[in-house]
Coordinates of C-alpha atoms in Angstrom, one line a residue:
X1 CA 13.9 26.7 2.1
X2 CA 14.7 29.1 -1.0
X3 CA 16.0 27.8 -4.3
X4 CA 19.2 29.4 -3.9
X5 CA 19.9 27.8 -0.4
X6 CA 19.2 24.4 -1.9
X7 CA 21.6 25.2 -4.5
X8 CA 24.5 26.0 -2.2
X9 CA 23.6 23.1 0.3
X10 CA 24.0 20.5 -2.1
X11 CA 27.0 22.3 -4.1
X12 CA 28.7 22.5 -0.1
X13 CA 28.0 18.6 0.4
X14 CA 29.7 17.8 -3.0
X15 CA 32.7 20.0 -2.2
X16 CA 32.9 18.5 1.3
X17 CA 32.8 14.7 -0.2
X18 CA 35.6 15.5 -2.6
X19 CA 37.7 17.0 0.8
X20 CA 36.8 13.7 1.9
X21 CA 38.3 11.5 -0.8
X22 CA 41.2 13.4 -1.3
X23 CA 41.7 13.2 3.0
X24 CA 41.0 9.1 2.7
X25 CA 43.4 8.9 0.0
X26 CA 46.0 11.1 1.8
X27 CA 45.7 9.4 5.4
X28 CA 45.0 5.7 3.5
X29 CA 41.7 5.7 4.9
X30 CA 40.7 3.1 1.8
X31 CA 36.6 2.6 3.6
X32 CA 36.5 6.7 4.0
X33 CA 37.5 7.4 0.6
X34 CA 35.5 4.5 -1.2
X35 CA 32.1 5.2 0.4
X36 CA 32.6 9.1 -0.1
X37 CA 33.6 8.4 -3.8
X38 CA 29.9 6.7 -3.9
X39 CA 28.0 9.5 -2.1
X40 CA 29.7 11.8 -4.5
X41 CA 28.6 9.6 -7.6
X42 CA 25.0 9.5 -5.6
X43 CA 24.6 13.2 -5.3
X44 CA 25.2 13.1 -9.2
X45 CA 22.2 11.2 -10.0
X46 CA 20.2 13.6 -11.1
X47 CA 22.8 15.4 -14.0
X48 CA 23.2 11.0 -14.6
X49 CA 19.9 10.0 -14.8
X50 CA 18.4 12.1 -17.6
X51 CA 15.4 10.7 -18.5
X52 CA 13.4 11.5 -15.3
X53 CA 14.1 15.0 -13.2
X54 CA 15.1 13.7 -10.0
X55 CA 15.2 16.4 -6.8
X56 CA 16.8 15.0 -3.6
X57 CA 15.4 16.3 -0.1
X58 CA 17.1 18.5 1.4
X59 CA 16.6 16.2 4.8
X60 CA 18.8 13.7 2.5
X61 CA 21.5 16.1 1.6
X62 CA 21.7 17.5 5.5
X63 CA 22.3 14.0 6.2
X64 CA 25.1 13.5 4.0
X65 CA 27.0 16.3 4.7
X66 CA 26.2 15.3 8.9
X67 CA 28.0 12.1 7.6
X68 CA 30.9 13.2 6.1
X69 CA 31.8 16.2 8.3
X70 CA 31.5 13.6 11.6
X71 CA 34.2 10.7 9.7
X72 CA 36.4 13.6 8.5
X73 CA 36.9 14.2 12.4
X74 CA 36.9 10.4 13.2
X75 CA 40.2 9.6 11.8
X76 CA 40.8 5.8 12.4
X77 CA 38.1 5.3 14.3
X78 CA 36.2 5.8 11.3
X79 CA 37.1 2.2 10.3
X80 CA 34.4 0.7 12.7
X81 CA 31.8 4.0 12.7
X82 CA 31.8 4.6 8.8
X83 CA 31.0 1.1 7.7
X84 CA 28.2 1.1 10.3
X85 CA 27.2 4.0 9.3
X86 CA 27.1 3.2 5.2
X87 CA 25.3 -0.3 6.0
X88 CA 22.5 1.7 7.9
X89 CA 22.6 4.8 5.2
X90 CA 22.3 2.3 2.0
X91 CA 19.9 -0.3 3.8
X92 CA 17.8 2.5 4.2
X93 CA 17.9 3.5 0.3
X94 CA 17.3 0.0 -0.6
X95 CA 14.5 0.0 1.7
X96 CA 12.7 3.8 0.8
X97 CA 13.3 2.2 -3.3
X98 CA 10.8 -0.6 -2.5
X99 CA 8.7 2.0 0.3
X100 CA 8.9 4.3 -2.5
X101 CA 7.2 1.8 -5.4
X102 CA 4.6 0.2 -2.6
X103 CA 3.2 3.5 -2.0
X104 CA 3.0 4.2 -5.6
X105 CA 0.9 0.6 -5.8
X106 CA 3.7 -0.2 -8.1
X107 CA 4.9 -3.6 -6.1
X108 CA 2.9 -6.2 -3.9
X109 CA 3.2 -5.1 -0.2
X110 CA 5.0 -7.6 1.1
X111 CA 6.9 -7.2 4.7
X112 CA 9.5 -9.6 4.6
X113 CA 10.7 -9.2 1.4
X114 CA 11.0 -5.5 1.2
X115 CA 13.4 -6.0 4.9
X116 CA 15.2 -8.1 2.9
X117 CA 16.2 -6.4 0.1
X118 CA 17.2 -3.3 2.2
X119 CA 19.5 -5.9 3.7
X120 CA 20.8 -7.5 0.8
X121 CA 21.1 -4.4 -1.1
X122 CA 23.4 -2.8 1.8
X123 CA 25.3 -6.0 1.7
X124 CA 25.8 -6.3 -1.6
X125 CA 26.8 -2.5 -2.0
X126 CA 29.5 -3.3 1.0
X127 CA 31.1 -5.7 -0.9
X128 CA 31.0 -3.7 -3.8
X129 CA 33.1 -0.7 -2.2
X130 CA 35.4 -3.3 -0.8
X131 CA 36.0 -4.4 -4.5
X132 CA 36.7 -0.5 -5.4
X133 CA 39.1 0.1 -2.2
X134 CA 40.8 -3.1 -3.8
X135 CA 41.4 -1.3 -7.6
X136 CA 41.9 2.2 -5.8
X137 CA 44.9 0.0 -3.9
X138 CA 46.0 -1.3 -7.1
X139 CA 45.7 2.1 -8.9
X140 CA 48.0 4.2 -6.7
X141 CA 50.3 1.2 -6.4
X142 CA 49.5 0.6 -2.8
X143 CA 51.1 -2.2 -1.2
X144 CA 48.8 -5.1 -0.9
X145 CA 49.3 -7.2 2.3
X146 CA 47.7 -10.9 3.3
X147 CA 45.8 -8.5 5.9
X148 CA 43.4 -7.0 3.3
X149 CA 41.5 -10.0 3.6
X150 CA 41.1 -9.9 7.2
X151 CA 40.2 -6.2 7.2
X152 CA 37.7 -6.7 4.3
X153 CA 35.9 -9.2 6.6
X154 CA 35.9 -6.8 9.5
X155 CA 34.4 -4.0 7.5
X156 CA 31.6 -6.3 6.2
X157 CA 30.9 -7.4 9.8
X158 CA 30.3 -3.7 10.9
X159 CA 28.2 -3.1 7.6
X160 CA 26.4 -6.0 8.2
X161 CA 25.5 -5.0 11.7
X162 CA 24.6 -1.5 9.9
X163 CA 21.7 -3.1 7.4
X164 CA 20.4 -5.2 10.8
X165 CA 19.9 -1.5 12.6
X166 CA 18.8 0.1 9.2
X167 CA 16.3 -3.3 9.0
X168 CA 14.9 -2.8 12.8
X169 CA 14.0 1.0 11.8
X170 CA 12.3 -0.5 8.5
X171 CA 10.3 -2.5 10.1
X172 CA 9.1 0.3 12.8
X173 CA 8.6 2.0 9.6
X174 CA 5.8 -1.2 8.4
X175 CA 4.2 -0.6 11.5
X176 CA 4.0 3.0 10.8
X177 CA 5.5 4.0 13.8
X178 CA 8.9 5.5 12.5
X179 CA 10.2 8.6 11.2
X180 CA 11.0 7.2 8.2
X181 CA 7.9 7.9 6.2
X182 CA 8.7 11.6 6.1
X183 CA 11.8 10.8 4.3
X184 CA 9.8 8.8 1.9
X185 CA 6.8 11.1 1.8
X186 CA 9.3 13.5 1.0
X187 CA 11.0 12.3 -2.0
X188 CA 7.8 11.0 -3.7
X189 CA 6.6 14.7 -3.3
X190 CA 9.6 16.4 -4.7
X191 CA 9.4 13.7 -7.9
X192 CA 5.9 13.4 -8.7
X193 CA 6.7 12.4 -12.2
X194 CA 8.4 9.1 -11.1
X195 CA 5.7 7.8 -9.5
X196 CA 2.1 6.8 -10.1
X197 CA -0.8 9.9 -10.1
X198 CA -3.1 10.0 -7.6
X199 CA -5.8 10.9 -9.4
X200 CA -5.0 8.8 -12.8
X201 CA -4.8 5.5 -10.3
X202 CA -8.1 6.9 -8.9
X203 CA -9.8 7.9 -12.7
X204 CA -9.1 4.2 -13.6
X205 CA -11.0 2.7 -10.5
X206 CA -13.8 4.9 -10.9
X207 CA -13.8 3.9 -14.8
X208 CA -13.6 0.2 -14.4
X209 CA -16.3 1.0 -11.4
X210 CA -18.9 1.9 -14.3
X211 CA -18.6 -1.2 -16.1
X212 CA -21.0 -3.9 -15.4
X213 CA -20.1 -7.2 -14.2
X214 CA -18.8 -9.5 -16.3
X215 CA -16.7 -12.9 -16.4
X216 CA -13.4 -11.0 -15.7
X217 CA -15.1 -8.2 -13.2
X218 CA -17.3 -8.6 -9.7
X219 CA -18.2 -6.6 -7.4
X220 CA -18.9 -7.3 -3.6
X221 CA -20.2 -4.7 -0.9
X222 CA -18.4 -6.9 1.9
X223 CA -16.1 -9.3 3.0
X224 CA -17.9 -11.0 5.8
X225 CA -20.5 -8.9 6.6
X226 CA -24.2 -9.4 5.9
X227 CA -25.8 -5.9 5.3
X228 CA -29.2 -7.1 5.8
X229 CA -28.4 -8.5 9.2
X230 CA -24.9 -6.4 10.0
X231 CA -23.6 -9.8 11.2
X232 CA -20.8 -11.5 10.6
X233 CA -22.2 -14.6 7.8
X234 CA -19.7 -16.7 6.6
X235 CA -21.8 -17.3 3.5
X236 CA -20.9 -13.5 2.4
X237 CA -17.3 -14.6 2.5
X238 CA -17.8 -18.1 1.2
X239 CA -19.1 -16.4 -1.9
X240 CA -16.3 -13.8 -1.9
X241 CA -13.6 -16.9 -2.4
X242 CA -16.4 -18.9 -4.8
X243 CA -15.6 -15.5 -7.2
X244 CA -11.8 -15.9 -6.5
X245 CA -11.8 -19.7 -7.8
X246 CA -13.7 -19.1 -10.3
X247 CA -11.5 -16.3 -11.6
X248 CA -8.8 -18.7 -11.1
X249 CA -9.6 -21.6 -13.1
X250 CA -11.3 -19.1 -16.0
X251 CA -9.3 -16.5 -17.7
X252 CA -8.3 -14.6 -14.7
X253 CA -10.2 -11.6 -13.3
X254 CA -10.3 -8.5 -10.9
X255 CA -12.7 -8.9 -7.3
X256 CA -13.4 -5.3 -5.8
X257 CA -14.4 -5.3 -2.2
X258 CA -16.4 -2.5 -1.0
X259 CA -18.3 -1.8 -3.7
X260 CA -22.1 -2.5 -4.3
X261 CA -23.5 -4.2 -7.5
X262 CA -24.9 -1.4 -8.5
X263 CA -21.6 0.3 -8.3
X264 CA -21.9 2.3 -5.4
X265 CA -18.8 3.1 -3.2
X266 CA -19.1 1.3 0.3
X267 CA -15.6 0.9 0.9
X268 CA -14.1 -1.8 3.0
X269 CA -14.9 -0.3 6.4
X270 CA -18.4 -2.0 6.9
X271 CA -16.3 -5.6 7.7
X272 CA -15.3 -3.5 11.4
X273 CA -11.4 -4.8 10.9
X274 CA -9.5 -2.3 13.0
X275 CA -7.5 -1.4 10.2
X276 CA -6.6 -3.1 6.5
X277 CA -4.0 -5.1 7.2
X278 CA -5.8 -6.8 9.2
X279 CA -8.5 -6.9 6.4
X280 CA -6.0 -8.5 4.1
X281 CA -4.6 -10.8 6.8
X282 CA -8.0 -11.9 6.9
X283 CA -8.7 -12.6 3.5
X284 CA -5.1 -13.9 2.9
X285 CA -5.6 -16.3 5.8
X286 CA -9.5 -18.2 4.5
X287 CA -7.7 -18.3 0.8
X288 CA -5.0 -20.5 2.5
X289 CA -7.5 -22.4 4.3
X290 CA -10.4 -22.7 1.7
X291 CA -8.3 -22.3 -1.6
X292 CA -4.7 -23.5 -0.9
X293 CA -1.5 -21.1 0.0
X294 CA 0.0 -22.7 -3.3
X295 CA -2.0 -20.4 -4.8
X296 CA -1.5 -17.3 -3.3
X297 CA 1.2 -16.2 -5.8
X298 CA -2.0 -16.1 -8.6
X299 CA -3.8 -13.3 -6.4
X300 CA -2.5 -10.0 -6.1
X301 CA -4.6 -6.8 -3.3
X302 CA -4.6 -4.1 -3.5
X303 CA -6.0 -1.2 -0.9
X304 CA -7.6 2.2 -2.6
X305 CA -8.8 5.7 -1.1
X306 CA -11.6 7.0 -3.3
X307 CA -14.4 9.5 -1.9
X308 CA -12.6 8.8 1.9
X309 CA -13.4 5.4 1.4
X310 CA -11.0 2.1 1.2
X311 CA -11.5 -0.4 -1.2
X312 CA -9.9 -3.7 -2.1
X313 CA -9.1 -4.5 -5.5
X314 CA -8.1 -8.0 -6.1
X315 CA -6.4 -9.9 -9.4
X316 CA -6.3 -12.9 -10.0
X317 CA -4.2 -14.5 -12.8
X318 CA -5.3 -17.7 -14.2
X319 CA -4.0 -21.3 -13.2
X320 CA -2.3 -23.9 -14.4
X321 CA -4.1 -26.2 -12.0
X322 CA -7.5 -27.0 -11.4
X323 CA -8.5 -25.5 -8.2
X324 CA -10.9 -26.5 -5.8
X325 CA -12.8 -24.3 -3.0
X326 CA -13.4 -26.3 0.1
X327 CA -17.1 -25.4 1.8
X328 CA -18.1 -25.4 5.3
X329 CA -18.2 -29.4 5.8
X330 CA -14.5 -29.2 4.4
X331 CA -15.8 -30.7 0.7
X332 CA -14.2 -29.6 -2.4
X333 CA -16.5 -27.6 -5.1
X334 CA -15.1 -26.6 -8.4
X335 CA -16.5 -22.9 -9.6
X336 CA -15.6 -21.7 -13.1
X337 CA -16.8 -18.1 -14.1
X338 CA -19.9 -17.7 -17.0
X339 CA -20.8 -14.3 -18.0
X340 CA -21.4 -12.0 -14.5
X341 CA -21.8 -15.2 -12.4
X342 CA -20.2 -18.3 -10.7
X343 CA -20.9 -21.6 -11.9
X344 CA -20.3 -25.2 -10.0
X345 CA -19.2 -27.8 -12.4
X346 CA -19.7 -31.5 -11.1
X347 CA -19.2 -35.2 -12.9
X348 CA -19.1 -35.5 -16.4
X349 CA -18.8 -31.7 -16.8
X350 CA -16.2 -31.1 -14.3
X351 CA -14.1 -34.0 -15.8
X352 CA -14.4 -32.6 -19.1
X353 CA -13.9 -29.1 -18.2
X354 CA -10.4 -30.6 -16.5
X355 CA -9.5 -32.6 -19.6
X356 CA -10.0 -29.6 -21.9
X357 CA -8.8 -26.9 -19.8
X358 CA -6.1 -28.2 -18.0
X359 CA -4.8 -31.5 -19.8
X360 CA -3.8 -30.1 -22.7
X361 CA -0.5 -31.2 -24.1
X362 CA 2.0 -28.5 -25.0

């Protein structure tokens, strides 16, 4: 698509939306005019929002002007479609925002929570045009019956049941079997500059990868399997989690997975999981078990491409609270981290390890 085009798409979609205000405020169509006052103030983002250079899809402006040339036609029956419509439309923003930052590595991949604040964010949006219908009411001196109340909750109801579509999609999306990631693909494409680099994500792996080991770095080859034996040995993975604990009750530290001690790339793929979530539901599932869920919050993955490899980067923030590893007859060991290694404190040691570390009064 030329420049030029582009440039008369979006200038067409702008036009359109102010036909549609104008048509909403004309026919009192309070929902119609509201929500095309906040696609127009949308489509201005980029003249707004100086400070980065923010292109929109054309896909995204296609769709708008789809939108608003379908509920210029709907008349009143755009009082049920329109707020559908908006609670899919704005779910879906909230949900590409968080998309948009996981793919960048800039949040914690986290299912549930990114479906929910696609919801919420539709949700709260809603209520936030019903607020602006309300002033737009009181601006032109519109008369303001007891049923604005009742209609307010109707509108809600149908952009609720908008954000529960737009959810269902996003989660299709998680399981990568939507549509959706092209619209996201997309818009990281056109604004590079908003997002993380590639290769400056990649230059700092490869830069922490020629360190040594040390008492904030380690390096495994596996998860679970032995490479001498290409068996499954739960002491490969015992001593994964002995490096997490330690990290945790020391000053923190970062665990990469896939990589030798010599600092060759392996990547992640030797451990046979069909893909890496179910590496990381893996690992997520023996920390609960052997380490404690309460102290998931403390450990942060992270999956990386390098050389057409994955590798697993994990960081772990120090505790508050001692924490203990259980082993294989379901005993507690304590590990704190000294220089490259792991080290078991017991006793005396332990105790005063505790006392010092983690008694101290504020």
């Amino acid at each position: 698509m030329s420049e030029t085009f582009r440039k008369y798409l979006s200038f067409s979609v702008k036009v359109i939306l102010i036909l549609s205000i104008f048509n909403g405020i004309y026919n009192h169509l309070w929902h119609l005019t509201s929500t095309s006052i906040f696609l127009l103030i949308l489509m201005f983002i980029p003249q707004i929002v100086t400070s980065y250079k923010i292109e929109i899809p054309a896909e995204f402006e296609w769709s708008l002007l789809l939108f608003v040339i379908v509920t210029l036609f709907l008349g009143k029956t755009g009082g049920i479609i329109t707020p559908i419509f908006f609670g899919i439309a704005i779910s879906m923003i909230g949900f590409m925002i968080l998309a948009i930052l996981y793919s960048s590595n800039q949040i914690k991949k986290n299912y549930f929570l990114i479906i929910m604040f696609s919801f919420n964010f539709a949700i709260a949006l809603g209520f936030g045009i019903e607020l602006l219908k309300y002033y737009l009411k009181l601006i032109l001196k519109q008369n303001l019956s007891s049923e604005i109340y009742a209609y307010s909750m109707q509108t809600m109801t149908f952009v609720i049941i908008g954000a529960v579509i737009s959810s269902i999609f996003g989660y299709i999306y998680m399981k990568k079997k939507g549509i959706l990631k092209i619209f996201v693909n997309k818009f990281v494409n056109k604004n590079p500059g908003m997002f993380s680099n590639k290769d400056d994500l990649e230059k700092e792996i490869l830069e922490k990868i020629k360190k040594d080991e040390s008492n904030i770095l380690e390096f495994k080859s596996t998860l679970r399997i032995n490479l001498h034996t290409n068996e499954i040995d739960r002491k490969v993975e015992y001593s994964v989690l002995k490096t997490l604990a330690a990290f945790l009750n020391s000053g923190g530290g970062t665990l990469f997975i896939g990589i030798s001690n010599n600092g060759e790339i392996l990547g992640i793929e030797n451990d046979r999981f069909e893909n890496t979530d179910k590496f990381l539901l893996h690992l997520t599932n023996i920390i609960k078990e052997k380490i404690g869920k309460k102290f998931l919050h403390l450990i942060e993955f992270n999956t990386i491409k390098i050389n057409q490899k994955y590798l697993v980067q994990i960081e772990c923030k120090k505790s508050k609270y001692p924490v203990f590893l259980k082993n294989q007859l379901n005993e507690e060991e304590f590990y704190i981290r000294t220089g490259p290694s792991n080290t078991e404190l017991k006793g005396s040691e332990l105790m005063e390890f505790v006392d010092k570390k983690f008694n101290k009064k504020e």
